[in-house]
PDB file of C-alpha atoms in Angstrom:
ATOM      1  CA  MET H  11     107.775 111.497 142.246  1.00 96.00           C
ATOM      2  CA  ASN H  12     110.178 112.276 139.386  1.00 98.00           C
ATOM      3  CA  ILE H  13     108.222 113.162 136.255  1.00 98.00           C
ATOM      4  CA  MET H  14     109.481 113.594 132.686  1.00 98.00           C
ATOM      5  CA  LEU H  15     106.754 115.633 130.937  1.00 98.00           C
ATOM      6  CA  PHE H  16     106.818 115.837 127.121  1.00 98.00           C
ATOM      7  CA  HIS H  17     105.115 118.567 125.090  1.00 98.00           C
ATOM      8  CA  SER H  18     102.667 118.148 122.209  1.00 97.00           C
ATOM      9  CA  THR H  19     103.230 118.875 118.525  1.00 96.00           C
ATOM     10  CA  PHE H  20     102.585 122.537 119.347  1.00 97.00           C
ATOM     11  CA  GLY H  21     105.940 122.615 121.167  1.00 97.00           C
ATOM     12  CA  LEU H  22     106.844 123.669 124.692  1.00 98.00           C
ATOM     13  CA  ARG H  23     103.922 126.063 125.216  1.00 95.00           C
ATOM     14  CA  PRO H  24     102.958 127.920 128.421  1.00 96.00           C
ATOM     15  CA  ALA H  25     100.338 125.237 129.169  1.00 96.00           C
ATOM     16  CA  VAL H  26     103.095 122.618 129.504  1.00 97.00           C
ATOM     17  CA  ARG H  27     105.062 124.839 131.871  1.00 97.00           C
ATOM     18  CA  ASP H  28     101.860 125.516 133.838  1.00 97.00           C
ATOM     19  CA  ALA H  29     101.183 121.780 134.065  1.00 98.00           C
ATOM     20  CA  ALA H  30     104.726 121.229 135.349  1.00 98.00           C
ATOM     21  CA  ASP H  31     104.192 123.962 137.948  1.00 98.00           C
ATOM     22  CA  ARG H  32     100.948 122.301 139.036  1.00 97.00           C
ATOM     23  CA  LEU H  33     102.787 119.003 139.458  1.00 98.00           C
ATOM     24  CA  ARG H  34     105.626 120.699 141.355  1.00 98.00           C
ATOM     25  CA  ALA H  35     103.111 122.355 143.678  1.00 98.00           C
ATOM     26  CA  ALA H  36     101.889 118.838 144.503  1.00 97.00           C
ATOM     27  CA  GLY H  37     105.418 117.897 145.578  1.00 97.00           C
ATOM     28  CA  HIS H  38     106.804 116.307 142.404  1.00 98.00           C
ATOM     29  CA  GLU H  39     110.081 116.985 140.634  1.00 98.00           C
ATOM     30  CA  VAL H  40     109.328 117.680 136.959  1.00 98.00           C
ATOM     31  CA  TRP H  41     111.422 118.083 133.815  1.00 98.00           C
ATOM     32  CA  THR H  42     109.966 119.504 130.592  1.00 98.00           C
ATOM     33  CA  PRO H  43     112.471 118.866 127.805  1.00 98.00           C
ATOM     34  CA  ASP H  44     112.069 120.996 124.691  1.00 98.00           C
ATOM     35  CA  LEU H  45     112.240 118.412 121.919  1.00 98.00           C
ATOM     36  CA  PHE H  46     111.637 121.121 119.298  1.00 98.00           C
ATOM     37  CA  GLU H  47     114.518 123.309 120.563  1.00 96.00           C
ATOM     38  CA  GLY H  48     112.468 126.471 121.053  1.00 96.00           C
ATOM     39  CA  ARG H  49     110.065 126.087 118.140  1.00 96.00           C
ATOM     40  CA  THR H  50     106.338 126.387 118.870  1.00 96.00           C
ATOM     41  CA  PHE H  51     103.451 126.243 116.419  1.00 96.00           C
ATOM     42  CA  GLU H  52     100.019 127.780 116.066  1.00 93.00           C
ATOM     43  CA  THR H  53      98.386 124.820 114.307  1.00 94.00           C
ATOM     44  CA  VAL H  54      98.542 121.034 114.507  1.00 92.00           C
ATOM     45  CA  GLU H  55      99.445 120.937 110.818  1.00 95.00           C
ATOM     46  CA  GLU H  56     102.495 123.208 111.306  1.00 97.00           C
ATOM     47  CA  GLY H  57     103.665 121.177 114.283  1.00 96.00           C
ATOM     48  CA  MET H  58     103.178 117.859 112.505  1.00 95.00           C
ATOM     49  CA  ALA H  59     105.080 119.134 109.446  1.00 97.00           C
ATOM     50  CA  PHE H  60     107.988 120.115 111.689  1.00 97.00           C
ATOM     51  CA  LYS H  61     107.866 116.765 113.509  1.00 96.00           C
ATOM     52  CA  ASP H  62     107.914 114.936 110.177  1.00 96.00           C
ATOM     53  CA  GLU H  63     110.824 117.073 108.983  1.00 96.00           C
ATOM     54  CA  LEU H  64     112.689 116.344 112.217  1.00 95.00           C
ATOM     55  CA  GLY H  65     111.926 112.635 111.901  1.00 95.00           C
ATOM     56  CA  LYS H  66     110.644 110.108 114.409  1.00 93.00           C
ATOM     57  CA  ASP H  67     114.123 108.760 115.161  1.00 95.00           C
ATOM     58  CA  GLU H  68     115.555 112.204 115.947  1.00 97.00           C
ATOM     59  CA  LEU H  69     112.558 113.048 118.150  1.00 97.00           C
ATOM     60  CA  LEU H  70     112.960 109.793 120.063  1.00 96.00           C
ATOM     61  CA  LYS H  71     116.720 110.329 120.381  1.00 97.00           C
ATOM     62  CA  ARG H  72     116.131 113.783 121.895  1.00 98.00           C
ATOM     63  CA  ALA H  73     113.595 112.339 124.341  1.00 98.00           C
ATOM     64  CA  ILE H  74     115.915 109.529 125.403  1.00 97.00           C
ATOM     65  CA  LEU H  75     118.810 111.945 125.913  1.00 97.00           C
ATOM     66  CA  ALA H  76     116.559 114.178 128.034  1.00 97.00           C
ATOM     67  CA  ALA H  77     115.375 111.309 130.222  1.00 98.00           C
ATOM     68  CA  ALA H  78     118.629 109.336 130.523  1.00 96.00           C
ATOM     69  CA  PRO H  79     120.237 111.402 133.322  1.00 96.00           C
ATOM     70  CA  TYR H  80     117.171 110.824 135.522  1.00 96.00           C
ATOM     71  CA  SER H  81     115.998 107.319 134.619  1.00 95.00           C
ATOM     72  CA  GLU H  82     117.923 105.676 137.485  1.00 95.00           C
ATOM     73  CA  ARG H  83     115.602 107.574 139.847  1.00 93.00           C
ATOM     74  CA  GLY H  84     112.560 105.725 138.521  1.00 96.00           C
ATOM     75  CA  LEU H  85     110.670 108.173 136.334  1.00 98.00           C
ATOM     76  CA  VAL H  86     107.003 108.648 135.707  1.00 98.00           C
ATOM     77  CA  TYR H  87     106.791 109.391 132.001  1.00 98.00           C
ATOM     78  CA  ALA H  88     104.038 111.806 131.008  1.00 98.00           C
ATOM     79  CA  GLY H  89     103.059 113.828 127.991  1.00 98.00           C
ATOM     80  CA  PHE H  90     100.501 115.677 125.940  1.00 98.00           C
ATOM     81  CA  SER H  91      99.335 114.129 122.630  1.00 97.00           C
ATOM     82  CA  LEU H  92     102.567 113.601 120.630  1.00 97.00           C
ATOM     83  CA  GLY H  93     104.391 113.912 123.948  1.00 98.00           C
ATOM     84  CA  ALA H  94     102.188 111.159 125.385  1.00 98.00           C
ATOM     85  CA  ALA H  95     103.170 108.896 122.488  1.00 97.00           C
ATOM     86  CA  THR H  96     106.816 109.704 123.213  1.00 97.00           C
ATOM     87  CA  ALA H  97     106.348 109.095 126.946  1.00 98.00           C
ATOM     88  CA  GLN H  98     104.698 105.737 126.236  1.00 98.00           C
ATOM     89  CA  THR H  99     107.600 104.616 124.039  1.00 96.00           C
ATOM     90  CA  LEU H 100     110.148 105.527 126.716  1.00 97.00           C
ATOM     91  CA  ALA H 101     108.168 104.031 129.609  1.00 97.00           C
ATOM     92  CA  LEU H 102     107.738 100.704 127.824  1.00 96.00           C
ATOM     93  CA  GLY H 103     111.493 100.579 127.260  1.00 94.00           C
ATOM     94  CA  ASP H 104     112.587 101.606 130.761  1.00 95.00           C
ATOM     95  CA  ASP H 105     112.465  98.808 133.338  1.00 93.00           C
ATOM     96  CA  LYS H 106     112.822 101.409 136.113  1.00 96.00           C
ATOM     97  CA  ALA H 107     109.737 103.387 135.007  1.00 97.00           C
ATOM     98  CA  ARG H 108     107.379 104.024 137.924  1.00 97.00           C
ATOM     99  CA  GLY H 109     104.338 105.004 135.880  1.00 98.00           C
ATOM    100  CA  LEU H 110     102.932 106.443 132.680  1.00 98.00           C
ATOM    101  CA  LEU H 111     100.525 109.391 132.530  1.00 98.00           C
ATOM    102  CA  LEU H 112      99.074 109.947 129.055  1.00 98.00           C
ATOM    103  CA  LEU H 113      97.170 113.123 128.272  1.00 98.00           C
ATOM    104  CA  HIS H 114      95.440 113.205 124.894  1.00 98.00           C
ATOM    105  CA  GLY H 115      97.479 110.522 123.171  1.00 96.00           C
ATOM    106  CA  THR H 116      98.810 107.010 122.797  1.00 97.00           C
ATOM    107  CA  SER H 117     101.214 105.228 120.474  1.00 96.00           C
ATOM    108  CA  ASP H 118     101.795 101.910 118.771  1.00 94.00           C
ATOM    109  CA  ILE H 119     102.935  99.118 121.058  1.00 94.00           C
ATOM    110  CA  ALA H 120     105.576  96.631 119.953  1.00 88.00           C
ATOM    111  CA  GLU H 121     104.405  93.017 119.969  1.00 87.00           C
ATOM    112  CA  THR H 122     107.373  92.221 122.223  1.00 89.00           C
ATOM    113  CA  ALA H 123     106.616  94.979 124.764  1.00 91.00           C
ATOM    114  CA  SER H 124     106.605  93.682 128.312  1.00 92.00           C
ATOM    115  CA  VAL H 125     106.272  95.502 131.624  1.00 94.00           C
ATOM    116  CA  ASP H 126     105.674  94.313 135.147  1.00 91.00           C
ATOM    117  CA  GLU H 127     102.303  95.824 136.123  1.00 94.00           C
ATOM    118  CA  LEU H 128     103.344  99.338 135.051  1.00 97.00           C
ATOM    119  CA  PRO H 129     100.651 101.759 136.276  1.00 98.00           C
ATOM    120  CA  VAL H 130      99.219 103.614 133.267  1.00 98.00           C
ATOM    121  CA  GLN H 131      96.573 106.315 133.208  1.00 98.00           C
ATOM    122  CA  LEU H 132      95.126 107.755 129.984  1.00 98.00           C
ATOM    123  CA  HIS H 133      92.963 110.883 129.726  1.00 98.00           C
ATOM    124  CA  VAL H 134      91.378 111.474 126.331  1.00 98.00           C
ATOM    125  CA  ALA H 135      88.476 113.327 124.733  1.00 97.00           C
ATOM    126  CA  GLU H 136      85.371 111.454 123.592  1.00 96.00           C
ATOM    127  CA  PRO H 137      85.205 111.443 120.651  1.00 96.00           C
ATOM    128  CA  ASP H 138      88.768 112.262 119.598  1.00 96.00           C
ATOM    129  CA  ALA H 139      89.706 112.218 115.907  1.00 93.00           C
ATOM    130  CA  PHE H 140      93.319 111.421 116.844  1.00 94.00           C
ATOM    131  CA  GLU H 141      92.323 108.593 119.212  1.00 96.00           C
ATOM    132  CA  PRO H 142      89.306 106.818 117.649  1.00 96.00           C
ATOM    133  CA  ASP H 143      87.357 104.246 119.669  1.00 95.00           C
ATOM    134  CA  ASP H 144      88.593 101.219 117.689  1.00 95.00           C
ATOM    135  CA  TRP H 145      92.192 102.344 118.145  1.00 96.00           C
ATOM    136  CA  LEU H 146      91.728 102.906 121.886  1.00 96.00           C
ATOM    137  CA  THR H 147      90.150  99.488 122.360  1.00 96.00           C
ATOM    138  CA  ALA H 148      93.053  97.790 120.563  1.00 96.00           C
ATOM    139  CA  TRP H 149      95.568  99.931 122.466  1.00 97.00           C
ATOM    140  CA  TYR H 150      93.972  99.055 125.813  1.00 97.00           C
ATOM    141  CA  LEU H 151      94.036  95.329 125.062  1.00 95.00           C
ATOM    142  CA  GLN H 152      97.632  95.484 123.836  1.00 96.00           C
ATOM    143  CA  MET H 153      98.778  97.409 126.918  1.00 97.00           C
ATOM    144  CA  GLY H 154      97.133  94.792 129.107  1.00 95.00           C
ATOM    145  CA  LYS H 155      98.813  92.037 127.122  1.00 95.00           C
ATOM    146  CA  ALA H 156     102.160  93.800 127.690  1.00 96.00           C
ATOM    147  CA  GLY H 157     101.527  93.666 131.443  1.00 95.00           C
ATOM    148  CA  ALA H 158     100.440  97.245 132.169  1.00 97.00           C
ATOM    149  CA  ASP H 159      97.797  98.134 134.739  1.00 97.00           C
ATOM    150  CA  VAL H 160      95.689 100.593 132.694  1.00 97.00           C
ATOM    151  CA  GLU H 161      93.015 103.133 133.626  1.00 97.00           C
ATOM    152  CA  VAL H 162      91.253 105.118 130.885  1.00 97.00           C
ATOM    153  CA  TYR H 163      89.277 108.319 131.453  1.00 98.00           C
ATOM    154  CA  ARG H 164      87.160 109.792 128.639  1.00 97.00           C
ATOM    155  CA  TYR H 165      85.772 113.336 128.541  1.00 98.00           C
ATOM    156  CA  ALA H 166      82.633 113.669 126.429  1.00 96.00           C
ATOM    157  CA  GLY H 167      82.493 116.738 124.232  1.00 95.00           C
ATOM    158  CA  ALA H 168      86.009 117.947 125.040  1.00 96.00           C
ATOM    159  CA  GLY H 169      88.427 118.829 122.228  1.00 95.00           C
ATOM    160  CA  HIS H 170      91.628 116.869 121.608  1.00 96.00           C
ATOM    161  CA  LEU H 171      94.028 119.056 123.662  1.00 96.00           C
ATOM    162  CA  TYR H 172      91.384 120.133 126.165  1.00 97.00           C
ATOM    163  CA  THR H 173      93.866 120.874 128.978  1.00 97.00           C
ATOM    164  CA  ASP H 174      95.593 123.727 127.108  1.00 96.00           C
ATOM    165  CA  PRO H 175      93.883 127.079 127.887  1.00 96.00           C
ATOM    166  CA  GLY H 176      95.665 128.674 124.909  1.00 94.00           C
ATOM    167  CA  LEU H 177      93.962 126.447 122.347  1.00 95.00           C
ATOM    168  CA  PRO H 178      90.388 126.312 120.993  1.00 94.00           C
ATOM    169  CA  ASP H 179      90.032 122.734 122.356  1.00 94.00           C
ATOM    170  CA  TYR H 180      90.250 123.947 125.945  1.00 96.00           C
ATOM    171  CA  ASP H 181      87.541 122.658 128.281  1.00 97.00           C
ATOM    172  CA  GLU H 182      88.011 123.950 131.834  1.00 97.00           C
ATOM    173  CA  GLU H 183      85.723 121.386 133.475  1.00 97.00           C
ATOM    174  CA  ALA H 184      87.357 118.428 131.725  1.00 98.00           C
ATOM    175  CA  ALA H 185      90.828 119.850 132.372  1.00 98.00           C
ATOM    176  CA  GLU H 186      90.232 120.269 136.103  1.00 98.00           C
ATOM    177  CA  ALA H 187      88.712 116.783 136.344  1.00 98.00           C
ATOM    178  CA  THR H 188      91.757 115.395 134.543  1.00 98.00           C
ATOM    179  CA  TRP H 189      94.189 117.084 136.905  1.00 98.00           C
ATOM    180  CA  ARG H 190      92.252 115.940 139.992  1.00 98.00           C
ATOM    181  CA  VAL H 191      92.377 112.307 138.851  1.00 98.00           C
ATOM    182  CA  ALA H 192      95.962 112.516 137.550  1.00 98.00           C
ATOM    183  CA  LEU H 193      97.282 114.000 140.794  1.00 98.00           C
ATOM    184  CA  GLY H 194      95.531 111.235 142.721  1.00 98.00           C
ATOM    185  CA  PHE H 195      97.126 108.661 140.403  1.00 98.00           C
ATOM    186  CA  LEU H 196     100.582 110.106 140.994  1.00 98.00           C
ATOM    187  CA  GLU H 197     100.065 109.936 144.760  1.00 96.00           C
ATOM    188  CA  THR H 198      99.595 106.160 144.493  1.00 96.00           C
ATOM    189  CA  LEU H 199     102.927 105.540 142.763  1.00 95.00           C
TER     190      LEU H 199
END
């Protein structure tokens, strides 16, 4: 499988590279574009300030330019938190997308979004201040309305970015469970 893996608001941290290596070890080709051009951040607030300074349009433009050379291959879009939101936006706009793997995040869905049974898997903490229950319910219904085939996995007690060993949110048990399920998902695509 060809996977475009987008980083979180912390930037292209070692955990993203490690995740890409894990996916490569399972036989996938993986690209990890650096949408922040080398900048990484120690806190969510710093990363969000930089993202806001960069602007949503510029971030999306960088993501599209990173994915464009490979989209003909039929990409699985994937990402962490902000990167998941970015991946979702690209997957919903790419009629060749093979799947969407969301780790720790979702995004708004255009009313006109339409996909043909796009396989989608979401892994998120429970509770998650960035992905509250009401939001996730609405998101799930909207994705279904758009035509996606959605699976949601919740991890009780885990922190928001629980798959990143370099952050306080890290939860080894939840992270390993996530990767087991996600790798199985990718094998079905």
